[in-house]
Coordinates of C-alpha atoms in Angstrom, one line a residue:
M270 CA 26.7 -9.8 -59.4
E271 CA 28.2 -13.2 -59.5
T272 CA 27.8 -15.8 -56.8
L273 CA 30.9 -17.3 -55.3
T274 CA 31.6 -21.1 -55.3
D275 CA 32.0 -23.0 -52.1
E276 CA 35.8 -23.2 -52.7
Q277 CA 35.9 -19.4 -53.1
I278 CA 33.9 -18.9 -50.0
D279 CA 36.0 -21.1 -47.9
E280 CA 39.2 -19.5 -49.2
R281 CA 37.9 -16.0 -48.4
L282 CA 36.8 -17.0 -44.9
G283 CA 40.4 -18.1 -44.1
T284 CA 42.3 -15.3 -45.9
A285 CA 40.1 -12.4 -44.8
G286 CA 40.3 -13.2 -41.1
L287 CA 36.7 -14.2 -40.9
T288 CA 37.2 -17.4 -38.9
A289 CA 34.2 -16.6 -36.6
W290 CA 31.9 -16.8 -39.5
S291 CA 30.4 -20.1 -40.7
H292 CA 29.3 -20.9 -44.2
A293 CA 25.8 -22.4 -44.1
G294 CA 24.3 -23.0 -47.5
P295 CA 23.8 -19.7 -49.3
T296 CA 24.7 -17.7 -46.2
L297 CA 27.5 -16.5 -43.9
V298 CA 26.5 -16.6 -40.2
R299 CA 28.1 -15.1 -37.1
D300 CA 26.9 -15.2 -33.5
H301 CA 28.3 -12.7 -31.1
Q302 CA 27.7 -12.3 -27.4
V303 CA 27.9 -9.0 -25.6
G304 CA 27.6 -7.9 -22.0
D305 CA 24.0 -6.9 -21.8
F306 CA 20.9 -6.0 -23.8
P307 CA 21.9 -2.3 -24.4
A308 CA 25.2 -3.5 -25.8
A309 CA 23.3 -5.9 -28.2
I310 CA 21.2 -3.1 -29.4
A311 CA 24.2 -0.8 -29.9
L312 CA 25.8 -3.6 -32.0
V313 CA 22.7 -3.9 -34.1
N314 CA 22.7 -0.1 -34.7
A315 CA 26.4 -0.1 -35.6
V316 CA 25.9 -3.0 -38.1
A317 CA 22.8 -1.2 -39.5
A318 CA 24.9 2.0 -40.1
A319 CA 27.7 -0.1 -41.9
A320 CA 25.1 -1.9 -43.9
E321 CA 23.5 1.4 -45.1
E322 CA 26.9 2.7 -46.1
L323 CA 27.5 -0.4 -48.2
D324 CA 23.9 -0.7 -49.4
H325 CA 23.9 -4.4 -48.4
H326 CA 21.7 -5.5 -45.5
P327 CA 22.0 -8.5 -43.3
D328 CA 19.4 -10.4 -41.4
I329 CA 19.8 -9.6 -37.7
L330 CA 18.5 -11.6 -34.8
V331 CA 18.8 -10.5 -31.1
H332 CA 18.1 -13.5 -28.9
G333 CA 18.5 -14.2 -25.3
W334 CA 19.3 -10.8 -23.8
N335 CA 22.8 -10.4 -25.0
K336 CA 23.3 -12.4 -28.2
V337 CA 23.2 -11.2 -31.8
R338 CA 23.2 -13.5 -34.9
L339 CA 24.1 -11.9 -38.2
T340 CA 23.2 -13.7 -41.4
L341 CA 24.6 -12.4 -44.7
S342 CA 23.5 -13.4 -48.2
T343 CA 22.8 -11.6 -51.5
H344 CA 19.2 -12.4 -51.8
S345 CA 18.9 -11.1 -55.4
V346 CA 21.2 -13.8 -56.7
G347 CA 20.5 -16.5 -54.1
G348 CA 23.9 -16.9 -52.8
L349 CA 27.1 -15.3 -51.5
T350 CA 28.9 -12.5 -53.3
E351 CA 31.8 -10.1 -52.7
A352 CA 29.3 -7.7 -51.2
D353 CA 28.7 -10.2 -48.3
F354 CA 32.4 -10.4 -47.6
A355 CA 32.8 -6.7 -47.7
L356 CA 30.1 -6.3 -45.1
A357 CA 31.5 -9.2 -43.0
G358 CA 34.8 -7.5 -43.0
R359 CA 33.2 -4.2 -41.9
I360 CA 31.4 -6.0 -39.1
E361 CA 34.6 -7.7 -37.9
A362 CA 36.2 -4.3 -37.7
L363 CA 33.3 -3.1 -35.5
L364 CA 33.7 -6.1 -33.2
R365 CA 37.4 -5.4 -32.5

């Protein structure tokens, strides 16, 4: 699996409608706020199901009582790959 360059990452963020995601070093990061703690856990469970389907797993942080931070990276190659963008796209579909 080949890592993407910074230019490729920035291009994909813009063209794939992933404007809520930020590129931070070898990761993509997205914070999302929901209405309450059960909604945060429901979001975590939905992301977990999508991640299992794609066999690509994010780091997930629930903080506060209604905020979820999702961090994507392909740890095996130390950077971002197409797998990260596939999962980011799937997550965005869940959030709509």
